[in-house]
Short mmCIF file of C-alpha atoms in Angstrom, two decimals:
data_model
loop_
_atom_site.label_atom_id
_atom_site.label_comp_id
_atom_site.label_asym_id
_atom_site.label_seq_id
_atom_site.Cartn_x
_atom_site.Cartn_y
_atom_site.Cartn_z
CA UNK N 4 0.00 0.00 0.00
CA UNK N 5 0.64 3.20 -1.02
CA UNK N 6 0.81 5.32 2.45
CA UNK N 7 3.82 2.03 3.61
CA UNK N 8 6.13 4.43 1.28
CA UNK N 9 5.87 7.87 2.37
CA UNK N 10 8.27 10.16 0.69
CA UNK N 11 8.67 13.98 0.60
CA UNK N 12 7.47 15.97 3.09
CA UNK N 13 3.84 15.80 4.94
CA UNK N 14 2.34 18.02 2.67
CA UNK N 15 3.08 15.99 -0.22
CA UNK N 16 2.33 12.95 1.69
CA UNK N 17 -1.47 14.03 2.28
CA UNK N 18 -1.88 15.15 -1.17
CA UNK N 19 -0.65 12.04 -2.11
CA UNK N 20 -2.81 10.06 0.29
CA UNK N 21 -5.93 12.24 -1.32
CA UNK N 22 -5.45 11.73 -4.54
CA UNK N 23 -5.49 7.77 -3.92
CA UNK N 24 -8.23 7.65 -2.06
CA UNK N 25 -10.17 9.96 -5.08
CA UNK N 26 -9.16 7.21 -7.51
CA UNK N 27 -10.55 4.73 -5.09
CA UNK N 28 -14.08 6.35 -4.70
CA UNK N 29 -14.01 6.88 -8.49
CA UNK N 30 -13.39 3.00 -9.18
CA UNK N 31 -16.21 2.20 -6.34
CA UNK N 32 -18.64 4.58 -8.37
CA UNK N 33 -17.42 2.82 -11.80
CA UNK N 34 -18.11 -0.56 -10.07
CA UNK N 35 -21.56 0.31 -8.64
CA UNK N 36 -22.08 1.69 -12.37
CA UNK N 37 -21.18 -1.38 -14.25
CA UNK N 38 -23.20 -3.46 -11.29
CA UNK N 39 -26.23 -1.43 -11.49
CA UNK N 40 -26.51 1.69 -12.18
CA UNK N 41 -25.01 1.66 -15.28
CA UNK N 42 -27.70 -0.41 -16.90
CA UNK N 43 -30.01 2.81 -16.34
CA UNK N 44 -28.19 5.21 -18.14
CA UNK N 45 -27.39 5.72 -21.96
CA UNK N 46 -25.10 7.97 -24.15
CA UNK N 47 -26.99 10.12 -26.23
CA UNK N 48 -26.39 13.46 -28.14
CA UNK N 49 -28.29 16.47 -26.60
CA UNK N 50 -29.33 19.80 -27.46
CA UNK N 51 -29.06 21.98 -23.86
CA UNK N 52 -31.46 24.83 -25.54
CA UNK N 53 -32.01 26.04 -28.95
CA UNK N 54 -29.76 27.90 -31.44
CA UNK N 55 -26.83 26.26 -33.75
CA UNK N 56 -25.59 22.59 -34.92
CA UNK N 57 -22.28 23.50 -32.34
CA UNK N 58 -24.41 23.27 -29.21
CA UNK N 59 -24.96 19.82 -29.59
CA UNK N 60 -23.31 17.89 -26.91
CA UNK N 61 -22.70 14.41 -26.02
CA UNK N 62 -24.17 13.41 -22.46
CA UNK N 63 -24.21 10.71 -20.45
CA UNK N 64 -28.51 10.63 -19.58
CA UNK N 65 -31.05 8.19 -18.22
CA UNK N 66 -32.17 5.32 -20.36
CA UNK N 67 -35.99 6.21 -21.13
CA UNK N 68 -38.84 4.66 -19.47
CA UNK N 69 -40.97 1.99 -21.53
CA UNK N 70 -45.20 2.95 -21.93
CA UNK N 71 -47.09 0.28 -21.83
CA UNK N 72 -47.15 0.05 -25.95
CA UNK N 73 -43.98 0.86 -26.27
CA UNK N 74 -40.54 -1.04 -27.15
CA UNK N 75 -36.86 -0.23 -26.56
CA UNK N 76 -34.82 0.00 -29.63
CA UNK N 77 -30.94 0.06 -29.36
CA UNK N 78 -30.09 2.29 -31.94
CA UNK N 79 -28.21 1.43 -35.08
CA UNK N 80 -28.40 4.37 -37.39
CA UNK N 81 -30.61 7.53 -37.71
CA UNK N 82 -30.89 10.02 -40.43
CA UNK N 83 -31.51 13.45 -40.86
CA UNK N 84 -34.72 15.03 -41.64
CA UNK N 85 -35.13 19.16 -41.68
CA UNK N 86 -37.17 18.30 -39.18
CA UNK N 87 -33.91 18.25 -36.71
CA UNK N 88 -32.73 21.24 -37.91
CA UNK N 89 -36.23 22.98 -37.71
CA UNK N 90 -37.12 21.47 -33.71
CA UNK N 91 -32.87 22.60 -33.16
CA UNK N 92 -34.17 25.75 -33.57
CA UNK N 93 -37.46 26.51 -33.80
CA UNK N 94 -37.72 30.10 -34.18
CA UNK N 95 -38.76 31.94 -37.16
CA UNK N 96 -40.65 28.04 -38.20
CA UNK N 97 -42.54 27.04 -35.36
CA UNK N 98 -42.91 30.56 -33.43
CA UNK N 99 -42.07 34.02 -33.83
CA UNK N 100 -38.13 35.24 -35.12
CA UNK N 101 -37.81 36.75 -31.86
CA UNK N 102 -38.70 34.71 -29.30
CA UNK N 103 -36.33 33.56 -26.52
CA UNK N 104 -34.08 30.50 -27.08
CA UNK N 105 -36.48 27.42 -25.11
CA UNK N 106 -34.06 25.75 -22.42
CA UNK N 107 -33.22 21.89 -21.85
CA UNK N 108 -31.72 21.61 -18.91
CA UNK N 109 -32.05 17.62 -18.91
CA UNK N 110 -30.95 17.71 -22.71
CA UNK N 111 -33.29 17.31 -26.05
CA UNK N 112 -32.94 14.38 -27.79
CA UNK N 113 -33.76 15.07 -31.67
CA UNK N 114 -33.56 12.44 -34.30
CA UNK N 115 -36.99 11.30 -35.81
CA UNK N 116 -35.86 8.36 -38.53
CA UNK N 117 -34.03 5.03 -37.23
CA UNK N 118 -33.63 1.20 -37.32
CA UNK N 119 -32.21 -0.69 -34.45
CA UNK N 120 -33.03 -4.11 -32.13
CA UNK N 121 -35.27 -4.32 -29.94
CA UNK N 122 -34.50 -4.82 -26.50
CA UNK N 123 -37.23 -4.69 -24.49
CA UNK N 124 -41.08 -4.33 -24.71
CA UNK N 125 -43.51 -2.57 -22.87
CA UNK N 126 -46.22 -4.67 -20.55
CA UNK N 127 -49.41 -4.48 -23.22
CA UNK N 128 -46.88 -4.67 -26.46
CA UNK N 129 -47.67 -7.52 -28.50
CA UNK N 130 -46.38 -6.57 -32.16
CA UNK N 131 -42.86 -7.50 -31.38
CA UNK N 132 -40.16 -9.50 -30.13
CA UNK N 133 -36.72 -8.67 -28.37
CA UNK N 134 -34.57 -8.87 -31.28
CA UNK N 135 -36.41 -7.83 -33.79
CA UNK N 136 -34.72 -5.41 -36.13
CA UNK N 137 -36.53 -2.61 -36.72
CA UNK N 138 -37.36 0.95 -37.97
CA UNK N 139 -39.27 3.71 -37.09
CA UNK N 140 -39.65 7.53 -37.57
CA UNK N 141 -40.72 8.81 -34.40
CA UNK N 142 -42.82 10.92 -32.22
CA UNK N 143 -42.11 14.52 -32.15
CA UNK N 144 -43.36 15.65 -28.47
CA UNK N 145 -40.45 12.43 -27.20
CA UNK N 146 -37.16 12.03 -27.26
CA UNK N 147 -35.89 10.72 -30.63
CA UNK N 148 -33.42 8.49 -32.14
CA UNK N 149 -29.93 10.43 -31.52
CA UNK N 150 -28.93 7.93 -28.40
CA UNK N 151 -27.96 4.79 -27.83
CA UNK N 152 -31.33 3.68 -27.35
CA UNK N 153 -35.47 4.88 -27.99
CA UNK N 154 -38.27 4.47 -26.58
CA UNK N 155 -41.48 3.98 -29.28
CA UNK N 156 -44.42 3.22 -29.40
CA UNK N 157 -44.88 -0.08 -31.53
CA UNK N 158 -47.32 0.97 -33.17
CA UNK N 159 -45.30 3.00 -35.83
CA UNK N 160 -42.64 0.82 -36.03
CA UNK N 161 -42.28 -2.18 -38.62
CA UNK N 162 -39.76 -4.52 -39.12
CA UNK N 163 -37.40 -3.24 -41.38
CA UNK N 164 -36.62 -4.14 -45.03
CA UNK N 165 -34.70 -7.55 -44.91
CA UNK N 166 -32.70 -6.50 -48.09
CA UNK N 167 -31.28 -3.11 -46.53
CA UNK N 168 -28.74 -2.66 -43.61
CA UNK N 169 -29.84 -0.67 -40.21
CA UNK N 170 -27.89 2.58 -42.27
CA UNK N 171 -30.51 2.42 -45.28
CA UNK N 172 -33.52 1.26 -43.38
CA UNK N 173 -33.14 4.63 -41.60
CA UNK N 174 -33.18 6.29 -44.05
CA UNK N 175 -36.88 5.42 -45.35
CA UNK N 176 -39.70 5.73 -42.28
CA UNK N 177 -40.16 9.75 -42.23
CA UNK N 178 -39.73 10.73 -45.90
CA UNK N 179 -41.71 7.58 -47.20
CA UNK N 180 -44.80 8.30 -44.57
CA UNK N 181 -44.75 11.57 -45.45
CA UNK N 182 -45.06 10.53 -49.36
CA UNK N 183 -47.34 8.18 -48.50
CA UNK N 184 -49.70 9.54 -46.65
CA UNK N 185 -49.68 12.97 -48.61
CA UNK N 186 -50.28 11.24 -52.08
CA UNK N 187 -52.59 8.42 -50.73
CA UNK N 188 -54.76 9.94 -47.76
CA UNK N 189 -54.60 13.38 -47.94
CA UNK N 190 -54.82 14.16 -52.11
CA UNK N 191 -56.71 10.58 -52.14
CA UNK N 192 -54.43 9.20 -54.80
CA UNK N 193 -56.21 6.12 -55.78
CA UNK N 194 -53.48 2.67 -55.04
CA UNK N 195 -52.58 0.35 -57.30
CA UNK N 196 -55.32 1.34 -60.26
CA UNK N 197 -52.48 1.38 -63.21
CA UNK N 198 -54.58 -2.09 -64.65
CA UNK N 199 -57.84 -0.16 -64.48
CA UNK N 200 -57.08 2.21 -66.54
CA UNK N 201 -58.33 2.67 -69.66
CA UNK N 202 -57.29 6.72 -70.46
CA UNK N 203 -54.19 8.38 -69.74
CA UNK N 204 -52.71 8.68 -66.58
CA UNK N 205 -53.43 11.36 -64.17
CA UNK N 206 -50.64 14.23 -63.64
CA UNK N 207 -48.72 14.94 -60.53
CA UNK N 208 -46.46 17.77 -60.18
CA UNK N 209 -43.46 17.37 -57.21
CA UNK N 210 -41.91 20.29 -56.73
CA UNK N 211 -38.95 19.44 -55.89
CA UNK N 212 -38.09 16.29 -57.05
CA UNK N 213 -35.00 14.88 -55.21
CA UNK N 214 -35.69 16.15 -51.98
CA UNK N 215 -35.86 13.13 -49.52
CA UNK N 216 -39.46 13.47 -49.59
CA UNK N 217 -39.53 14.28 -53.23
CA UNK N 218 -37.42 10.70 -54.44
CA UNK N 219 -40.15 8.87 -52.61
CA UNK N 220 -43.43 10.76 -54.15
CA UNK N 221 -41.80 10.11 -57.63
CA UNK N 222 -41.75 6.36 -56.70
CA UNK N 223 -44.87 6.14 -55.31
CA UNK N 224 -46.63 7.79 -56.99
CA UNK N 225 -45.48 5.99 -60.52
CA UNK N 226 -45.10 2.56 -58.73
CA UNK N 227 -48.28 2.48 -56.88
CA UNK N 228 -49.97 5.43 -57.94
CA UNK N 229 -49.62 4.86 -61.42
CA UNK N 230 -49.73 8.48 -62.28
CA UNK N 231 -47.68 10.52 -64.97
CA UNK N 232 -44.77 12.42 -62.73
CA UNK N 233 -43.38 15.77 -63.09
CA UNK N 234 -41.09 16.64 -60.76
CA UNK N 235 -38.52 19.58 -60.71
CA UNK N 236 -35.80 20.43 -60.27
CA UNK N 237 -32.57 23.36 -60.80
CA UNK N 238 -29.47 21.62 -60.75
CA UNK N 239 -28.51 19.18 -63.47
CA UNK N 240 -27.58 16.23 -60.30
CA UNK N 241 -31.00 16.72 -59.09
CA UNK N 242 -32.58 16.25 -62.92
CA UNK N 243 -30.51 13.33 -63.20
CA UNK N 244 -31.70 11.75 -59.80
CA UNK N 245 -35.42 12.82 -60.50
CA UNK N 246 -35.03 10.76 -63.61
CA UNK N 247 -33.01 7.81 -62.57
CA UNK N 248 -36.12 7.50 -60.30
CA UNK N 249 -39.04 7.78 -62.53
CA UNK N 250 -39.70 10.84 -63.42
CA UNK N 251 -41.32 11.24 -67.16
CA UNK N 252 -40.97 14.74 -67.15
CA UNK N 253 -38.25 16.77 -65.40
CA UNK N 254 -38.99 20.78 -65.70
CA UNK N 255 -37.30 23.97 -63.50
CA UNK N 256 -38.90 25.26 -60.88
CA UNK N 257 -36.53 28.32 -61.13
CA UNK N 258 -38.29 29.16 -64.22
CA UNK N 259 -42.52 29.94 -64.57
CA UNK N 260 -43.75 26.47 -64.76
CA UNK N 261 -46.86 26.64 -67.20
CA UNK N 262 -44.81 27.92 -70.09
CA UNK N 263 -42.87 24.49 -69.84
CA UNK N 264 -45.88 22.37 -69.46
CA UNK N 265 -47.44 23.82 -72.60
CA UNK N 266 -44.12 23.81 -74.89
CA UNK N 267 -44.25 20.09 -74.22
CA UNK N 268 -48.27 19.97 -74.90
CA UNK N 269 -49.41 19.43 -71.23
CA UNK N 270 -52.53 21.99 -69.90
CA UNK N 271 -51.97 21.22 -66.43
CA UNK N 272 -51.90 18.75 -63.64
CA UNK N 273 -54.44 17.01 -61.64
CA UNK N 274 -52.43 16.85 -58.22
CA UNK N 275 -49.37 19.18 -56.66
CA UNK N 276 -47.22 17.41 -54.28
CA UNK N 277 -45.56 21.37 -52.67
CA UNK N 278 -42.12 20.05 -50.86
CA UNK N 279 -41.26 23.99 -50.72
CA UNK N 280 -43.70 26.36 -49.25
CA UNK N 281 -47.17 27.83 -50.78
CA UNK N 282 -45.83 31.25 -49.80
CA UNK N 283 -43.74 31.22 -53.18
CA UNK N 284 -45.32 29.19 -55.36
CA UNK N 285 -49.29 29.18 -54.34
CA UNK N 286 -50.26 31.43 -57.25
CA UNK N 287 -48.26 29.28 -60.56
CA UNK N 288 -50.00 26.20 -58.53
CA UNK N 289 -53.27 27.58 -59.22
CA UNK N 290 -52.52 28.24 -62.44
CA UNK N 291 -51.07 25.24 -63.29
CA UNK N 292 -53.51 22.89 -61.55
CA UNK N 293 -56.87 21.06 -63.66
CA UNK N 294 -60.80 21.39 -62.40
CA UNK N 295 -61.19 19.56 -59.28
CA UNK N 296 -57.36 19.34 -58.86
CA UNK N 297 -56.02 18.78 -55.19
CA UNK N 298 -52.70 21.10 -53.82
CA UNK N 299 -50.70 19.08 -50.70
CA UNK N 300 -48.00 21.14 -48.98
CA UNK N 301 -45.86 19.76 -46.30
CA UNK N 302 -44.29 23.19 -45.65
CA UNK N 303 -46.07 25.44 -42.87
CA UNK N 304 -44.88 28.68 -42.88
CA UNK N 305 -45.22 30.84 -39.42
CA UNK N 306 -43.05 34.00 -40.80
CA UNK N 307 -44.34 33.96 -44.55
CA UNK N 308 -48.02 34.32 -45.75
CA UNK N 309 -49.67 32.57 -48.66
CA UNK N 310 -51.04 34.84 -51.43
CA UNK N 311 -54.87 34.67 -52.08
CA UNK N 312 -55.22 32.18 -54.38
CA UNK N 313 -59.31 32.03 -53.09
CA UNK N 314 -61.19 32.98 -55.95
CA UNK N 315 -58.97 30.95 -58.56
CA UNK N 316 -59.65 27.81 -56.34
CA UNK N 317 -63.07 28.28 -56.01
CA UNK N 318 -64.06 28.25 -59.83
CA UNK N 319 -61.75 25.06 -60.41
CA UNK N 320 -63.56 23.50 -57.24
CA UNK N 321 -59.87 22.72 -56.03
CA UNK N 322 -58.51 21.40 -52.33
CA UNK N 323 -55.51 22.55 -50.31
CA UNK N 324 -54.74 20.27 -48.33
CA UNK N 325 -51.32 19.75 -45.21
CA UNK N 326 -49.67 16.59 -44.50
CA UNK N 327 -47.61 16.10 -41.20
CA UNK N 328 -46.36 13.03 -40.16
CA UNK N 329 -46.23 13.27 -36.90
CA UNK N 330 -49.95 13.76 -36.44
CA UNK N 331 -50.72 10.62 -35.66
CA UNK N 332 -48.40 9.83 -33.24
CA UNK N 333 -49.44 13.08 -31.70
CA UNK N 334 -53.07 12.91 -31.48
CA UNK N 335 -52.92 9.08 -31.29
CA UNK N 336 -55.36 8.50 -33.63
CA UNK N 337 -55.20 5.71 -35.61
CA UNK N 338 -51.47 5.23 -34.73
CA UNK N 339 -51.29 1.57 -36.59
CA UNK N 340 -51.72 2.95 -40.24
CA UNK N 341 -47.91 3.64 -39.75
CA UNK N 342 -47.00 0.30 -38.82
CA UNK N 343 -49.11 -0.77 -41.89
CA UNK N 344 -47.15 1.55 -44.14
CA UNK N 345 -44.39 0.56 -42.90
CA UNK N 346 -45.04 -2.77 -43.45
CA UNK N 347 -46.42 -2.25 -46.82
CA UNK N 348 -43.20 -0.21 -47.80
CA UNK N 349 -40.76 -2.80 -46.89
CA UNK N 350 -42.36 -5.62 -49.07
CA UNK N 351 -42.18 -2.90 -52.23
CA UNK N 352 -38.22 -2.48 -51.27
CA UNK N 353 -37.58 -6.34 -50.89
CA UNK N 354 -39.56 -6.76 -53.93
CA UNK N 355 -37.24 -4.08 -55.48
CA UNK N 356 -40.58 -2.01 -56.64
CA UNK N 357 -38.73 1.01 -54.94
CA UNK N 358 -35.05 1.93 -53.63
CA UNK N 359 -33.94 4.21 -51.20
CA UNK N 360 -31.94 7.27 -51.79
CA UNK N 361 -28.98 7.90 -49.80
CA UNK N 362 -26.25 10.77 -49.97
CA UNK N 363 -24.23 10.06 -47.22
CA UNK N 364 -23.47 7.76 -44.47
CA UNK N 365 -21.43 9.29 -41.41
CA UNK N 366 -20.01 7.86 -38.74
CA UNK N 367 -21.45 7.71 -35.22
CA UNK N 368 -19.95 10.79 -33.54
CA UNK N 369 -20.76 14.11 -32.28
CA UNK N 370 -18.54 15.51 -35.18
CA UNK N 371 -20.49 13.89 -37.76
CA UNK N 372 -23.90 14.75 -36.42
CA UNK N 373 -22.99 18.66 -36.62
CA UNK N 374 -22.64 18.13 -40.23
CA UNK N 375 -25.55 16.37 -40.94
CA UNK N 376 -26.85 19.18 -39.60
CA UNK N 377 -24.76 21.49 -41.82
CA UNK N 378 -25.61 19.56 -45.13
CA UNK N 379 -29.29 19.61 -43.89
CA UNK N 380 -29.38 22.87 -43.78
CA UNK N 381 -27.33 23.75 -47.10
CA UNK N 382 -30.54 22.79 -49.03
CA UNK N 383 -28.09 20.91 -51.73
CA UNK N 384 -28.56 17.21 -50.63
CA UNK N 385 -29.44 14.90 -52.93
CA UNK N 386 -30.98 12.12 -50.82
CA UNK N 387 -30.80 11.36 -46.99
CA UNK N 388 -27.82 11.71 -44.72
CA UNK N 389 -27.10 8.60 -42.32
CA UNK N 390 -25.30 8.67 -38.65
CA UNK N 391 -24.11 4.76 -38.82
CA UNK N 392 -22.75 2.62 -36.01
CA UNK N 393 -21.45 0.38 -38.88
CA UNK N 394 -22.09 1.31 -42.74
CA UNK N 395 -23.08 -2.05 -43.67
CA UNK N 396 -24.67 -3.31 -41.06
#
């Protein structure tokens, strides 16, 4: 023992005697960790209050509590959605420019797309097993999927894709329910009608096209849909994508859009799929939309007002109408449609009916979820940004 070999004089004696016994407390606490406490706790990145990507901060926090629907996923990979960027900071989307920066002093955990195992289920969950690989977008009043492990309800979670690894199955659940639901519920996009069919295909105009909600309404929409797709788009890699995915017609959205319907012979569109805000492009939407058209916009806009399209509408006996997501979960109404899309969207991915689209995949660290942030926010991804434990997996 240590204090057997003094050396030096008292002072540095007692300092030495302190410092041991600090290391001993500290390998106590580690052992009562590992033991027992540790099996409580998670890491997890954090947000500590609202403002920029460089506040994010890596935290050792409490391992959530299960609901009794709910499973425990140990999470493999998560994407980025603006979503993140827009809950990061919420002001000037969500609530006025110039409202005070909202506080977390326990840490917010964003992070609303990701596939993992499950490791535990809730007391009335019956959907799944431990062990079960899944994904899952999210609920956006909980803490998401930017920690080592989420609690969600199972009843907007599916088992993911058995052809795709945990980095691409995140990369689907937000940006395909969002498709899904806006082309299928709210616009009321007949399914799977293509055989039917005995006159030409309806239009839909997705503006733009390889956003990561875009690449899956130009799927959808020709795959199961069985519509004629537009989408747009002002950089030549974005054309390309919007093609390579199904796009029969690829205009500019930088440019008026009816003048390059009508040098190609088209007189309009029968639905708009708006992936960028009505506030700029309400009024060529109305122009360019049929009788009895439908408009979907999955932009809100708190700071920017839509111009009075009213009296256009009215006479073509058209429908706005808004899709969120996260309504569901929210409200919890009718919260297994998800699972059921899901579910649905899986088989047309292992069937190879649909891909997914995917720009980047980072590895897990607090470095690389800053700049998925960053790209987010740039507006120039092509596809979905992964955080991976493993690439491949």
């Amino acid at each position: 023992p240590f204090w057997l070999k003094p050396s030096g004089s008292p002072v540095a004696f007692a300092n030495q005697f302190h410092r041991q016994l600090s290391l001993r407390r500290r390998s106590a606490l580690l052992g009562c960790q590992l033991c027992g406490g540790m099996a409580h706790t998670m890491a997890a990145f954090v947000l500590p209050r609202e403002g920029g990507a460089d506040l994010l901060e890596e935290r050792v926090v409490p391992r959530p509590s299960l609901r009794p629907r709910d499973i425990l996923v140990r999470v493999q990979a998560f994407a980025m959605n603006p979503v993140d960027t827009q809950v990061r900071d919420a002001r000037g989307k969500f609530k006025a420019k110039d409202e005070a920066a909202a506080e977390f002093p326990e840490g917010k955990i964003l992070g609303y797309d990701g596939a993992g195992i499950i490791e535990q289920v809730g007391e009335q969950a019956t959907m799944f097993q431990v062990g079960d690989r899944v994904y899952f977008a999210g609920d956006l009043h909980r803490n998401g999927s930017n920690a080592e492990f989420v609690a969600i309800d199972e009843r907007i979670v599916a088992k993911m894709p058995a052809s795709l690894s945990f980095a691409e199955a995140a990369a689907v659940p937000l940006t395909m329910l969002t498709a899904w639901e806006g082309l299928f519920e709210g616009m009321r996009v007949p399914l799977d009608t293509g055989a039917d069919q005995a006159h030409v295909p309806k239009r839909v105009l997705v503006l733009p096209g390889a956003g990561g909600v875009g690449t899956w309404v130009i799927q959808l929409a020709k795959k199961v849909g069985s519509l004629f797709v537009i989408a747009t788009a002002s950089r030549p890699e974005s054309a390309d994508k919007s093609r390579e995915l199904g796009a029969d017609l690829v205009i500019n959205h930088r440019e008026p859009l009816m003048p390059q319907l009508a040098e190609v012979g088209i007189d309009g569109v029968d639905y708009v799929y708006d992936g960028y805000g009505l506030h700029a492009y309400a009024t060529q939407y109305v122009e360019v939309l049929k009788p009895f058209g439908q408009i979907l916009t999955i932009v809100p806009s708190f700071s920017e007002p839509m111009p009075s399209i009213s009296v256009p509408m009215a006479f073509k006996r058209a429908s706005i109408h808004y899709e969120l997501m996260f309504t569901r979960a929210a409200e919890g109404i009718e919260m297994e449609r998800q699972h059921q899309i899901l579910k649905r969207a899986a088989q047309l991915i292992d069937e190879g009916a649909v891909k997914v689209s995917i720009q980047s995949i980072l590895p897990w660290s607090m470095d690389s979820l800053r700049e998925g942030h960053r790209l987010q926010e740039s507006g120039k991804a092509v596809g979905k940004i992964v955080i991976a434990r493993e690439a491949g997996a």
